[in-house]
Coordinates of C-alpha atoms in Angstrom, one line a residue:
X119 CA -86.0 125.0 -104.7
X120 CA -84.4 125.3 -100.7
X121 CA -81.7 123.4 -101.9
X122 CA -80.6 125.2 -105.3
X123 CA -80.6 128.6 -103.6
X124 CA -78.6 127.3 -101.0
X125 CA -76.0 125.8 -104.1
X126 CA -76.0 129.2 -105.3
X127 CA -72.7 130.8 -104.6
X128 CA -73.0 134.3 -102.8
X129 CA -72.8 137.2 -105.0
X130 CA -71.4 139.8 -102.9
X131 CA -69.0 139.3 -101.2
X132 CA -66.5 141.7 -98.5
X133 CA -63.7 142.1 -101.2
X134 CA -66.4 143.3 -104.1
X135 CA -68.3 145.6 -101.2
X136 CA -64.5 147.3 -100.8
X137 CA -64.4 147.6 -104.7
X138 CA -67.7 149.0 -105.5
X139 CA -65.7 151.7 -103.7
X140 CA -63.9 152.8 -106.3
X141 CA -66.1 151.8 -109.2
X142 CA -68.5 155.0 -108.2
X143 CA -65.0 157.2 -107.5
X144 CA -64.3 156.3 -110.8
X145 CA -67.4 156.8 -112.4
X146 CA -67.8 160.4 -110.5
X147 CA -64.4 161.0 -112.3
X148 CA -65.2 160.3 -115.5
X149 CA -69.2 161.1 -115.8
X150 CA -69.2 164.5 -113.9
X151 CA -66.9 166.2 -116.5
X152 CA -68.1 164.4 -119.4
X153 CA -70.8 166.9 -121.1
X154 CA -69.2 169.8 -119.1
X155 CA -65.9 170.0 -120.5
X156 CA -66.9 170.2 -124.1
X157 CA -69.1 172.9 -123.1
X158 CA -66.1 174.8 -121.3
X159 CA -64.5 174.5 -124.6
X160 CA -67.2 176.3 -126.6
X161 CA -67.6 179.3 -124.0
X162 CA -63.6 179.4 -124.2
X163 CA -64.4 180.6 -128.2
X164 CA -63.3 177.0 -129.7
X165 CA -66.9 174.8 -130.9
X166 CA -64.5 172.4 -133.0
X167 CA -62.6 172.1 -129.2
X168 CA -66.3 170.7 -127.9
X169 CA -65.3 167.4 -130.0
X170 CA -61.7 167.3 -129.9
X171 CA -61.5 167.4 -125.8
X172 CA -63.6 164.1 -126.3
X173 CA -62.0 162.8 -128.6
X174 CA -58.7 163.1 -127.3
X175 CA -60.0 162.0 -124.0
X176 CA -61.4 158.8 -125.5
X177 CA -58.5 157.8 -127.8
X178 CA -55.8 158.3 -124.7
X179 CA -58.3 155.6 -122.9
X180 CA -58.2 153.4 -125.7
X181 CA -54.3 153.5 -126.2
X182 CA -53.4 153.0 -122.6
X183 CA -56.3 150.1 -122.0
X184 CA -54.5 147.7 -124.3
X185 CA -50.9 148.1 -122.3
X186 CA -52.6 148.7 -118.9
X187 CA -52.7 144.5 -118.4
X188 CA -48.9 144.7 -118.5
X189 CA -49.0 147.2 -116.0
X190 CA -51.3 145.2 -113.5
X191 CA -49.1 142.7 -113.9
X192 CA -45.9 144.1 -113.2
X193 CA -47.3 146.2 -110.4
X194 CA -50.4 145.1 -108.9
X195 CA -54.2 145.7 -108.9
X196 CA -53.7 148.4 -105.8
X197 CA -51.0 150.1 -107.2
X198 CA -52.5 150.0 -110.4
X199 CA -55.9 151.4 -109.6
X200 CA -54.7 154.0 -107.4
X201 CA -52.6 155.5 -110.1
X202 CA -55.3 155.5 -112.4
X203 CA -57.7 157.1 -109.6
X204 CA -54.8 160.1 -109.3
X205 CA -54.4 160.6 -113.2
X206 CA -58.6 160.8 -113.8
X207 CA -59.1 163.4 -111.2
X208 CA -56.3 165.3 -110.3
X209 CA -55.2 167.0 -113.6
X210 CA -58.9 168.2 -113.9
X211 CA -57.7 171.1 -111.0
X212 CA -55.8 173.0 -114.1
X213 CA -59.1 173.8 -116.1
X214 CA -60.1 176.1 -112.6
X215 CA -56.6 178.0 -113.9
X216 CA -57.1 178.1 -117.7
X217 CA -59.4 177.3 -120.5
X218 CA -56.7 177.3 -123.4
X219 CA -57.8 175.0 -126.0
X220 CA -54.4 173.5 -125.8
X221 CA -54.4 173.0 -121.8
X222 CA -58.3 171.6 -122.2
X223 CA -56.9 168.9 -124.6
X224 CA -53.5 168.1 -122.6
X225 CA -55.9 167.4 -119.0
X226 CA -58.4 165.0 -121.2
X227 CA -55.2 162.8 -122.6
X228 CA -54.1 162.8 -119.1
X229 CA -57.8 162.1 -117.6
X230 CA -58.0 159.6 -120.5
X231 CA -54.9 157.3 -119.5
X232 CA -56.2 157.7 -115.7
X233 CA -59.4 156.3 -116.7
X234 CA -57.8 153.5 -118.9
X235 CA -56.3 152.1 -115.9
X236 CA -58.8 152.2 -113.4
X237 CA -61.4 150.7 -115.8
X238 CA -59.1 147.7 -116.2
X239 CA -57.8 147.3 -113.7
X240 CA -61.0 147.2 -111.8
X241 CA -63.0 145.5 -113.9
X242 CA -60.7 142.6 -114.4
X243 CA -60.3 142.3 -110.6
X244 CA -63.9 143.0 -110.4
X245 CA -64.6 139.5 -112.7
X246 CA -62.8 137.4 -110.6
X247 CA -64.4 138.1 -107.4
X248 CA -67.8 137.5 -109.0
X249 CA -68.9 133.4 -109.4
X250 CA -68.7 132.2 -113.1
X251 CA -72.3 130.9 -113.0
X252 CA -73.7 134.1 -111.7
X253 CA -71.6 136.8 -113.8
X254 CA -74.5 138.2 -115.9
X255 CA -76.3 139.0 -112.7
X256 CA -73.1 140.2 -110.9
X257 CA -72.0 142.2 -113.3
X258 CA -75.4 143.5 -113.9
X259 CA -75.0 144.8 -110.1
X260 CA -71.7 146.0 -110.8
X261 CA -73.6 148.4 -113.5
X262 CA -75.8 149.6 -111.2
X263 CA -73.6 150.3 -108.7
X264 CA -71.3 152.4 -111.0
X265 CA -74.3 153.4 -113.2
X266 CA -76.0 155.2 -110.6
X267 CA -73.3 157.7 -109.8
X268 CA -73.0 157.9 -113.5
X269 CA -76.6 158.6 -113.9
X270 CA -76.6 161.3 -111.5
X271 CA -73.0 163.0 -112.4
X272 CA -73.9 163.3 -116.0
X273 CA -76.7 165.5 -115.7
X274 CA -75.4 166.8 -112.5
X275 CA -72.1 168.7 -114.2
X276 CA -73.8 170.0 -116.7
X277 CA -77.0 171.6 -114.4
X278 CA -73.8 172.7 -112.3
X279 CA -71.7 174.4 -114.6
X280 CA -74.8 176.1 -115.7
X281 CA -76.1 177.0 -112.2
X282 CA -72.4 177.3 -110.2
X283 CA -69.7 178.1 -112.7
X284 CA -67.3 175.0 -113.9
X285 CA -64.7 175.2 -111.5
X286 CA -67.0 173.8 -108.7
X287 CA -67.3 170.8 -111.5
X288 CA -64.1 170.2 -110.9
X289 CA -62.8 170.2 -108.1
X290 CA -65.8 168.1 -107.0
X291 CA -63.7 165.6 -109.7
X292 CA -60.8 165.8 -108.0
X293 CA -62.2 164.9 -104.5
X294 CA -64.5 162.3 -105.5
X295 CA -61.3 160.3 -107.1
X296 CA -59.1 161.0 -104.5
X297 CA -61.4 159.9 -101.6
X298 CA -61.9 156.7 -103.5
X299 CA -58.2 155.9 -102.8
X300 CA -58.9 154.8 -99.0
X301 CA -60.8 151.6 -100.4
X302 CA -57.9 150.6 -102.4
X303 CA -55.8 148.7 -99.5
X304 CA -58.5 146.2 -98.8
X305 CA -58.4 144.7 -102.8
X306 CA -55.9 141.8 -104.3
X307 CA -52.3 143.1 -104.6
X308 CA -51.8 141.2 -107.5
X309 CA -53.6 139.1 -110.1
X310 CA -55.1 135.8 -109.3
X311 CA -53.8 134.2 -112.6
X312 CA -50.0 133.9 -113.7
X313 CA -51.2 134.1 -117.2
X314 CA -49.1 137.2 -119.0
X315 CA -52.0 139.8 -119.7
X316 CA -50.0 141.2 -122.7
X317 CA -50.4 138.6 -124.5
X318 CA -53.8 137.5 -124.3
X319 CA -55.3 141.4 -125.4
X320 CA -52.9 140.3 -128.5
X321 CA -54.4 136.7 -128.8
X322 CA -58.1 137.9 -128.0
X323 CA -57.8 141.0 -130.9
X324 CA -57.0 138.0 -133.0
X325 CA -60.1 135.8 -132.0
X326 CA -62.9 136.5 -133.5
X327 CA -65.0 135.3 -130.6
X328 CA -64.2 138.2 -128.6
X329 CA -64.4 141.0 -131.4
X330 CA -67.3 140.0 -132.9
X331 CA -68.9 141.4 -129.6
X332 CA -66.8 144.0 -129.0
X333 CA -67.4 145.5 -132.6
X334 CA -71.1 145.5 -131.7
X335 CA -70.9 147.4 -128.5
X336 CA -68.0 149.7 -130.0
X337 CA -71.0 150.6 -132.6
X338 CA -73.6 151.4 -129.6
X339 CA -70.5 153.3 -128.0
X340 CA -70.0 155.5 -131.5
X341 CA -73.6 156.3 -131.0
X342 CA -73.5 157.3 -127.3
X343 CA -70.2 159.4 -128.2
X344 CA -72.6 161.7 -130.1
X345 CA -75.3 161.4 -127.5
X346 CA -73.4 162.4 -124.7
X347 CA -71.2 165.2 -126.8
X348 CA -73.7 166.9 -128.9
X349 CA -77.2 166.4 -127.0
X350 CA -76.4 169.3 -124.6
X351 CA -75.7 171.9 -128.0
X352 CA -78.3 170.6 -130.0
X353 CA -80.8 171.3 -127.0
X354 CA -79.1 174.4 -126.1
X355 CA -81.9 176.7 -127.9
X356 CA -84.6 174.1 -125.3
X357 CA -85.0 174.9 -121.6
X358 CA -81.7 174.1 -119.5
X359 CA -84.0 171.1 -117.8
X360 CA -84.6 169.5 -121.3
X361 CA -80.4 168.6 -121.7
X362 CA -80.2 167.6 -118.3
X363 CA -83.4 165.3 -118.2
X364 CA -82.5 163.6 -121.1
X365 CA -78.5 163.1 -119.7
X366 CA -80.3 161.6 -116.7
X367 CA -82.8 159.6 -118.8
X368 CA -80.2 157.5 -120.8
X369 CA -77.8 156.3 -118.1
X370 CA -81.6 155.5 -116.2
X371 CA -82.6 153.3 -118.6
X372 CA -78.9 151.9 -119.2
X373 CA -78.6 150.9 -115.8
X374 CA -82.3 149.0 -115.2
X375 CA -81.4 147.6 -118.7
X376 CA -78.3 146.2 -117.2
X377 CA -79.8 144.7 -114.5
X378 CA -82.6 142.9 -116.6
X379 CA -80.1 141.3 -119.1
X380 CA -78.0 140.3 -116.7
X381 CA -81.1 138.3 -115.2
X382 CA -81.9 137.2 -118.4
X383 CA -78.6 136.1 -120.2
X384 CA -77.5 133.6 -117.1
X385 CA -81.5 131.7 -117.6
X386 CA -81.2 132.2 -121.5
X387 CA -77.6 133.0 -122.9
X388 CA -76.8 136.6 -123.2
X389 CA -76.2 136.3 -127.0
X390 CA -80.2 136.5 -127.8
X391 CA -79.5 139.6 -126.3
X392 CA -77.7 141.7 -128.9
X393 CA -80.4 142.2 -131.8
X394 CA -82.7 143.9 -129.5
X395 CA -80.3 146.0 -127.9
X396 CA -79.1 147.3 -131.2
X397 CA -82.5 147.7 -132.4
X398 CA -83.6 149.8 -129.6
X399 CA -80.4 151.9 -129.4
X400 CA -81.3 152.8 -133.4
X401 CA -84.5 153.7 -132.2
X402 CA -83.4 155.6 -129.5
X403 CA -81.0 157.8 -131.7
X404 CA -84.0 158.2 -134.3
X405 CA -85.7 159.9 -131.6
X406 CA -83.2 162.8 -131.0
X407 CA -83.6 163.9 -134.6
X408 CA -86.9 165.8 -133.1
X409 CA -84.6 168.1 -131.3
X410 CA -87.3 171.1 -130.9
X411 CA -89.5 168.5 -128.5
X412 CA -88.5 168.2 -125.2
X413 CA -90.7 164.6 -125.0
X414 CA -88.9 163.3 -128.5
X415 CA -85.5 164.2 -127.1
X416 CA -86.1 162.5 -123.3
X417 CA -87.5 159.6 -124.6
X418 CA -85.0 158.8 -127.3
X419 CA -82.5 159.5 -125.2
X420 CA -84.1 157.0 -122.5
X421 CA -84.7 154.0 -125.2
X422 CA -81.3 154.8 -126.3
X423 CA -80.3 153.9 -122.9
X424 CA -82.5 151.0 -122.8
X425 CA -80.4 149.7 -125.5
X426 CA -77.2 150.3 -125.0
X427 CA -77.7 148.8 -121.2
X428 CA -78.1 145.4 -122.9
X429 CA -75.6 145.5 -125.0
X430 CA -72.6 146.6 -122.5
X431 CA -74.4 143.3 -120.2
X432 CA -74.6 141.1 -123.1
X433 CA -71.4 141.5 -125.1
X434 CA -68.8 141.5 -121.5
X435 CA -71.0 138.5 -120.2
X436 CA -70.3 136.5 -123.8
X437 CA -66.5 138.1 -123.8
X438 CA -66.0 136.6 -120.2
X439 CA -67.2 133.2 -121.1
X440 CA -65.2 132.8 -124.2
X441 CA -61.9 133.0 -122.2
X442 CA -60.3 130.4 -120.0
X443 CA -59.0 131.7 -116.4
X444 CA -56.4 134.4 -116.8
X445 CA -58.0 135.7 -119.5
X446 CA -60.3 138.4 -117.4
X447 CA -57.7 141.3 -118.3
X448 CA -57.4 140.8 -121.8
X449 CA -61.3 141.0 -122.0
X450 CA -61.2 143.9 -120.0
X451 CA -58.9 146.0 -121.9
X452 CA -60.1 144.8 -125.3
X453 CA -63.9 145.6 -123.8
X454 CA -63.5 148.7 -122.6
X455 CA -61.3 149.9 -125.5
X456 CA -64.4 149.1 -127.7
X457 CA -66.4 151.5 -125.7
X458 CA -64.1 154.5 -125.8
X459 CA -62.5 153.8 -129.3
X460 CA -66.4 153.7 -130.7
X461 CA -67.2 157.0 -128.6
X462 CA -64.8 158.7 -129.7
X463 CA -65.1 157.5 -133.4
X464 CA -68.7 159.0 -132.6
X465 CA -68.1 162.5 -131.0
X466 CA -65.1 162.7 -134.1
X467 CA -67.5 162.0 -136.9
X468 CA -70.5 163.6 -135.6
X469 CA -68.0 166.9 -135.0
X470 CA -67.1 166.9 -138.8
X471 CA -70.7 166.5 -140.4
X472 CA -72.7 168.9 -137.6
X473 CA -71.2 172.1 -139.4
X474 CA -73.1 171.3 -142.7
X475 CA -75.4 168.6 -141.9
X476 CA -76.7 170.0 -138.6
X477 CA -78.0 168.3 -135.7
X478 CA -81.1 166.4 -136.5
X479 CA -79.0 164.7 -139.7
X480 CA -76.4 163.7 -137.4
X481 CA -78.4 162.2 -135.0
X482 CA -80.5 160.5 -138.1
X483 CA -77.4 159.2 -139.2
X484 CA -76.1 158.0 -136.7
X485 CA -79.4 155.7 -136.2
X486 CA -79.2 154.3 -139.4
X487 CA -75.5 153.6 -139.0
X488 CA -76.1 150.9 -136.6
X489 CA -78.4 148.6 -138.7
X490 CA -75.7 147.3 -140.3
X491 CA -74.5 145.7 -137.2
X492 CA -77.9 143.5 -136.6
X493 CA -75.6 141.0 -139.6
X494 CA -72.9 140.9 -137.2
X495 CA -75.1 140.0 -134.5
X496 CA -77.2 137.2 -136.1
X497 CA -73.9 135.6 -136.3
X498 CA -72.8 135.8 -132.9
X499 CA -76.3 133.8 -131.3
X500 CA -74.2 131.2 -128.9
X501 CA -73.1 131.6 -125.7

């Protein structure tokens, strides 16, 4: 047993300390403003606005995550990053000057290309610097390390907003993304591979190895777009604490869930992984249908969590192991474009049926419209 620890190659190393840097900068950005804006929206005398700012911050994420390989290749990891760090926090300033629907939807477009490019940037970098025969575990680490700031920021905007006003919101945003900038000069300058990035998001869209995966978690994602949009004014008759506990509940359970698939896919395979994350993430969503009790909404939201924890470990690990070196961007753009594509799909469809269906319909919905994805992943059982 002295012996195979020893074999084991080190997990953490100087180069993914500096980076862990900007993975919570990043997150800050992008979780701190999340719930808050579409409430901005509504007080500015626009509900439908609550979905559209997602939506249009989610689709600009998905649109600039497929070119944003080109981009780290033409440019760099550092240079890449820090652009993305200045376009996620910065334009969030403007909302402290106006709440016009129009300007609201402009900043999350321009939030939504920032975040693009740090996400893949980073997390492509971030893959190479962990060892191959540790990567469920490492990037199980990697989600705690950004899903604790997200677990905190979530909850934390919207308690804020309600407590101190939204402009503290964000110009906390814009500081937390702009201090993350000093770590940036100790990561890669450029990518380890020569392989063109460009072309391997077109090849891996086209293997059904990778999407197979990435349609499952882009479901989970649809259902978290709902969560994360509509919880907060579903629960807005409930106690402000009720939102807020349930906003820190989910990303709580996401993040341990994280950690214990990443354990388990590098002893088992992380493809056993995917029916019970989808079954709990149904559950989960089931739960928020009781919207009127506090203990129904926190602990749906926290299964929910549990769920989609596994799945975001489970479907990357299986997406990184299906690609030879070189291929880490291209799994990280077409990854992460799953996530926002399906969360905006979410907050969009959810924002069309809430106005006659109402909330607890949505929600039960939106449960039952991941069961059709267990098919999908009964198919997908290999490493």
């Amino acid at each position: 047993m002295t012996v195979d620890l020893q074999l084991r190659p080190r997990l953490v190393s100087r180069a993914l300390l500096v980076r862990f840097v900007s993975i919570i900068g990043s997150a800050i950005g992008f979780f701190l403003p999340l719930s808050v804006v579409p409430l901005f929206a509504k007080q500015a005398g626009s509900e439908a606005g609550a979905g559209l700012a997602t939506v249009a911050l989610l689709l600009a994420t998905v649109a600039a995550e497929l070119v944003t390989p080109r981009l780290v290749a033409r440019v760099g990891y550092r240079w890449a990053l820090a652009t993305g760090l200045v376009l996620l926090g910065v334009p969030t300033l403007v909302l402290t000057c106006s709440d016009d629907i129009r300007v609201i939807i402009a900043v999350s477009v321009v939030r939504g290309i920032g975040y693009a490019i740090a996400v893949v940037a980073g997390g492509a970098v971030t893959a190479l610097l962990i060892p191959a025969d540790r990567r469920g575990e490492g990037l199980a680490l990697v989600g705690i390390v950004g899903g604790i700031p997200s677990l905190l920021a979530l909850p934390a905007g919207v308690w804020a907003a309600a407590h101190w006003g939204y402009a503290p919101v964000f110009v906390v945003t814009t500081v937390a993304t702009l201090l993350a900038l000093l770590s940036v000069p100790g990561l890669p300058r450029r990518s380890f591979s020569a392989a063109a990035p460009d072309q391997g998001v077109l090849a891996g869209l086209r293997n059904p190895v990778l999407t197979r995966p990435a349609t499952l978690f882009a479901v989970s994602a649809a259902a978290a777009g709902v969560l994360v949009t509509f919880l907060p004014l579903a629960a807005a008759d409930q106690p402000a604490w009720v939102a807020a506990s349930a906003l820190l509940a989910q990303p709580a359970a996401a993040t341990a869930a994280r950690w214990a698939a990443g354990r388990i896919g590098d002893r088992h395979g992380p493809a056993w992984l995917l029916v019970p994350g989808l079954l709990l993430a149904a559950a989960g969503m089931a739960g928020l249908v009781f919207v009127g009790t506090p203990a129904a909404v926190i602990g749906g939201a926290f299964v929910f969590g549990a769920g989609f924890g596994a799945l975001q470990n489970a479907t990357l690990s299986l997406m990184y192991a299906r690609v030879p070196a070189g291929g880490e961007s291209a799994v990280s753009a077409i990854w992460n474009a799953a996530y926002d594509l399906g969360m905006a799909a979410g907050a969009l469809g959810a924002g069309l049926l809430i106005g006659s269906a109402g909330y607890p319909a949505t929600f039960a919905l939106t449960a039952v419209a991941i069961l059709p994805a267990l098919l999908l992943a009964r198919r997908d059982r290999r490493p």
